[in-house]
Short mmCIF file of C-alpha atoms in Angstrom, two decimals:
data_model
loop_
_atom_site.label_atom_id
_atom_site.label_comp_id
_atom_site.label_asym_id
_atom_site.label_seq_id
_atom_site.Cartn_x
_atom_site.Cartn_y
_atom_site.Cartn_z
CA MET A 1 26.96 98.79 -52.66
CA THR A 2 26.38 97.33 -49.22
CA THR A 3 23.08 96.43 -47.74
CA THR A 4 22.37 96.26 -44.07
CA PRO A 5 20.56 93.08 -43.10
CA THR A 6 17.27 93.87 -41.44
CA THR A 7 15.05 91.83 -39.22
CA ARG A 8 12.24 90.13 -41.11
CA ILE A 9 8.59 90.62 -40.28
CA GLY A 10 7.81 87.91 -37.79
CA GLY A 11 7.19 87.17 -34.14
CA TRP A 12 4.84 89.59 -32.44
CA LEU A 13 4.84 91.82 -35.55
CA LEU A 14 2.49 89.30 -37.15
CA ALA A 15 -0.32 90.43 -34.82
CA PRO A 16 -0.24 94.11 -35.93
CA LEU A 17 0.11 92.92 -39.52
CA ALA A 18 -2.94 90.69 -39.12
CA TRP A 19 -4.91 93.61 -37.66
CA LEU A 20 -3.85 95.79 -40.58
CA LEU A 21 -4.81 93.16 -43.17
CA MET A 22 -8.12 92.46 -41.45
CA THR A 23 -8.95 96.16 -41.48
CA LEU A 24 -7.96 96.41 -45.14
CA PHE A 25 -10.23 93.47 -45.96
CA SER A 26 -13.19 94.79 -43.96
CA THR A 27 -12.90 98.33 -45.37
CA SER A 28 -12.65 96.85 -48.87
CA LEU A 29 -15.90 94.98 -48.30
CA GLY A 30 -17.48 98.13 -46.90
CA LEU A 31 -16.48 100.10 -49.99
CA VAL A 32 -17.91 97.41 -52.24
CA VAL A 33 -21.22 97.77 -50.40
CA TRP A 34 -21.08 101.58 -50.74
CA PHE A 35 -20.38 101.41 -54.46
CA MET A 36 -23.05 98.76 -55.02
CA ALA A 37 -25.48 101.12 -53.30
CA LEU A 38 -24.36 103.92 -55.61
CA MET A 39 -25.19 101.74 -58.61
CA SER A 40 -28.62 100.81 -57.29
CA PRO A 41 -31.62 102.85 -58.47
CA GLN A 42 -33.40 101.97 -55.21
CA ALA A 43 -30.64 103.65 -53.22
CA HIS A 44 -30.93 106.79 -55.32
CA GLN A 45 -34.69 106.80 -54.72
CA ALA A 46 -34.17 106.34 -50.97
CA LEU A 47 -31.60 109.14 -50.90
CA SER A 48 -33.83 111.49 -52.88
CA VAL A 49 -36.49 111.46 -50.15
CA GLN A 50 -33.94 112.14 -47.39
CA SER A 51 -32.99 115.58 -46.18
CA SER A 52 -29.96 117.21 -47.75
CA GLN A 53 -28.11 116.89 -44.43
CA SER A 54 -28.68 113.12 -44.37
CA VAL A 55 -27.49 112.78 -47.97
CA MET A 56 -24.42 114.87 -47.18
CA MET A 57 -23.64 112.69 -44.15
CA TRP A 58 -24.04 109.56 -46.31
CA TYR A 59 -21.54 110.83 -48.84
CA LEU A 60 -19.22 112.06 -46.08
CA SER A 61 -19.27 108.59 -44.53
CA MET A 62 -18.49 107.07 -47.91
CA ALA A 63 -15.60 109.50 -48.42
CA SER A 64 -14.17 108.76 -44.97
CA ALA A 65 -14.41 105.01 -45.68
CA ALA A 66 -12.55 105.52 -48.96
CA ALA A 67 -9.90 107.63 -47.22
CA ILE A 68 -9.27 105.07 -44.46
CA TRP A 69 -9.13 102.33 -47.11
CA ALA A 70 -6.51 104.25 -49.10
CA TYR A 71 -4.47 104.99 -45.96
CA THR A 72 -4.69 101.34 -44.88
CA LEU A 73 -3.64 100.14 -48.33
CA TRP A 74 -0.66 102.53 -48.38
CA LEU A 75 0.34 101.49 -44.85
CA THR A 76 0.11 97.81 -45.81
CA PHE A 77 2.50 98.31 -48.72
CA ALA A 78 4.87 100.31 -46.50
CA PHE A 79 4.66 97.59 -43.83
CA PHE A 80 5.74 94.89 -46.30
CA LYS A 81 8.53 97.10 -47.64
CA ARG A 82 9.62 97.68 -44.02
CA ARG A 83 9.72 101.45 -44.40
CA ALA A 84 10.98 103.45 -41.44
CA LEU A 85 7.91 105.67 -41.44
CA VAL A 86 5.66 102.71 -40.61
CA ARG A 87 6.40 103.07 -36.90
CA LYS A 88 4.88 106.56 -36.76
CA HIS A 89 2.09 106.01 -39.28
CA TYR A 90 0.91 102.76 -37.71
CA ILE A 91 0.29 104.60 -34.44
CA ILE A 92 -1.50 107.40 -36.32
CA TRP A 93 -3.56 104.80 -38.17
CA LEU A 94 -4.54 103.15 -34.88
CA LEU A 95 -5.68 106.51 -33.50
CA VAL A 96 -7.70 107.22 -36.64
CA CYS A 97 -9.39 103.82 -36.27
CA VAL A 98 -10.24 104.66 -32.65
CA LEU A 99 -11.66 108.04 -33.73
CA LEU A 100 -13.80 106.39 -36.40
CA ALA A 101 -15.05 103.87 -33.84
CA LEU A 102 -15.89 106.74 -31.47
CA LYS A 103 -17.75 108.48 -34.30
CA ALA A 104 -19.75 105.33 -34.95
CA PHE A 105 -20.42 104.92 -31.23
CA ALA A 106 -21.64 108.49 -30.83
CA PHE A 107 -23.57 109.08 -34.04
CA SER A 108 -24.77 105.74 -35.40
CA PRO A 109 -28.32 104.66 -34.70
CA VAL A 110 -27.29 101.17 -33.60
CA ASN A 111 -27.72 99.18 -30.44
CA ASP A 112 -25.39 100.34 -27.64
CA ALA A 113 -24.07 96.82 -27.04
CA LEU A 114 -23.03 96.52 -30.69
CA ALA A 115 -21.49 100.00 -30.65
CA VAL A 116 -19.46 99.20 -27.53
CA ARG A 117 -18.23 95.96 -29.11
CA GLN A 118 -17.20 97.88 -32.22
CA LEU A 119 -15.38 100.40 -30.02
CA LEU A 120 -13.57 97.88 -27.82
CA LEU A 121 -11.55 96.20 -30.58
CA PRO A 122 -9.88 99.38 -31.92
CA LEU A 123 -9.27 100.56 -28.34
CA LEU A 124 -7.67 97.25 -27.43
CA ALA A 125 -5.55 97.25 -30.58
CA ALA A 126 -4.37 100.80 -29.95
CA ALA A 127 -3.64 100.03 -26.29
CA LEU A 128 -1.51 97.02 -27.23
CA PHE A 129 0.14 97.97 -30.52
CA ALA A 130 0.93 101.67 -30.00
CA PRO A 131 3.31 101.09 -27.06
CA TYR A 132 4.76 98.07 -28.86
CA PHE A 133 5.54 100.13 -31.98
CA ARG A 134 6.97 102.93 -29.87
CA THR A 135 9.31 100.91 -27.64
CA SER A 136 10.04 97.53 -29.22
CA ARG A 137 13.60 96.80 -30.35
CA ARG A 138 12.28 94.35 -32.95
CA VAL A 139 10.10 97.05 -34.51
CA LYS A 140 13.03 99.46 -34.59
CA ASP A 141 15.24 96.81 -36.22
CA THR A 142 12.60 95.76 -38.75
CA PHE A 143 11.38 99.08 -40.14
CA VAL A 144 14.59 100.69 -41.34
CA ASN A 145 14.18 101.12 -45.12
CA GLU A 146 13.81 104.57 -46.63
#
């Protein structure tokens, strides 16, 4: 049985890994807040006086946060295992993060300056990391495991 030596995760790949881990950490904290709200009787009282559409949107937001957390967790494991499919899925993950930031920008009742700041980071990450994952020789040499 022969193994092909692969390039280790290092160099500029540490920046996309840091972005991935930071997103995993922040979505984990967000889910903790969602689940703490689910356990709170005050939150159930506040939701009971809302319209059914607002309650549905609340649960839809919670479900999308759980889905992006699960996808980020799976991608993190695949990143550390240096799976070949990371190259494609990291770009997809970046685009999903941009779409979620656009959703927050368009539909959240927050200050425009805060919404633009929240939109700029995923846009910048996608603009930098997507071409890097598509064209970099180091990325192609690192993510080769099945």
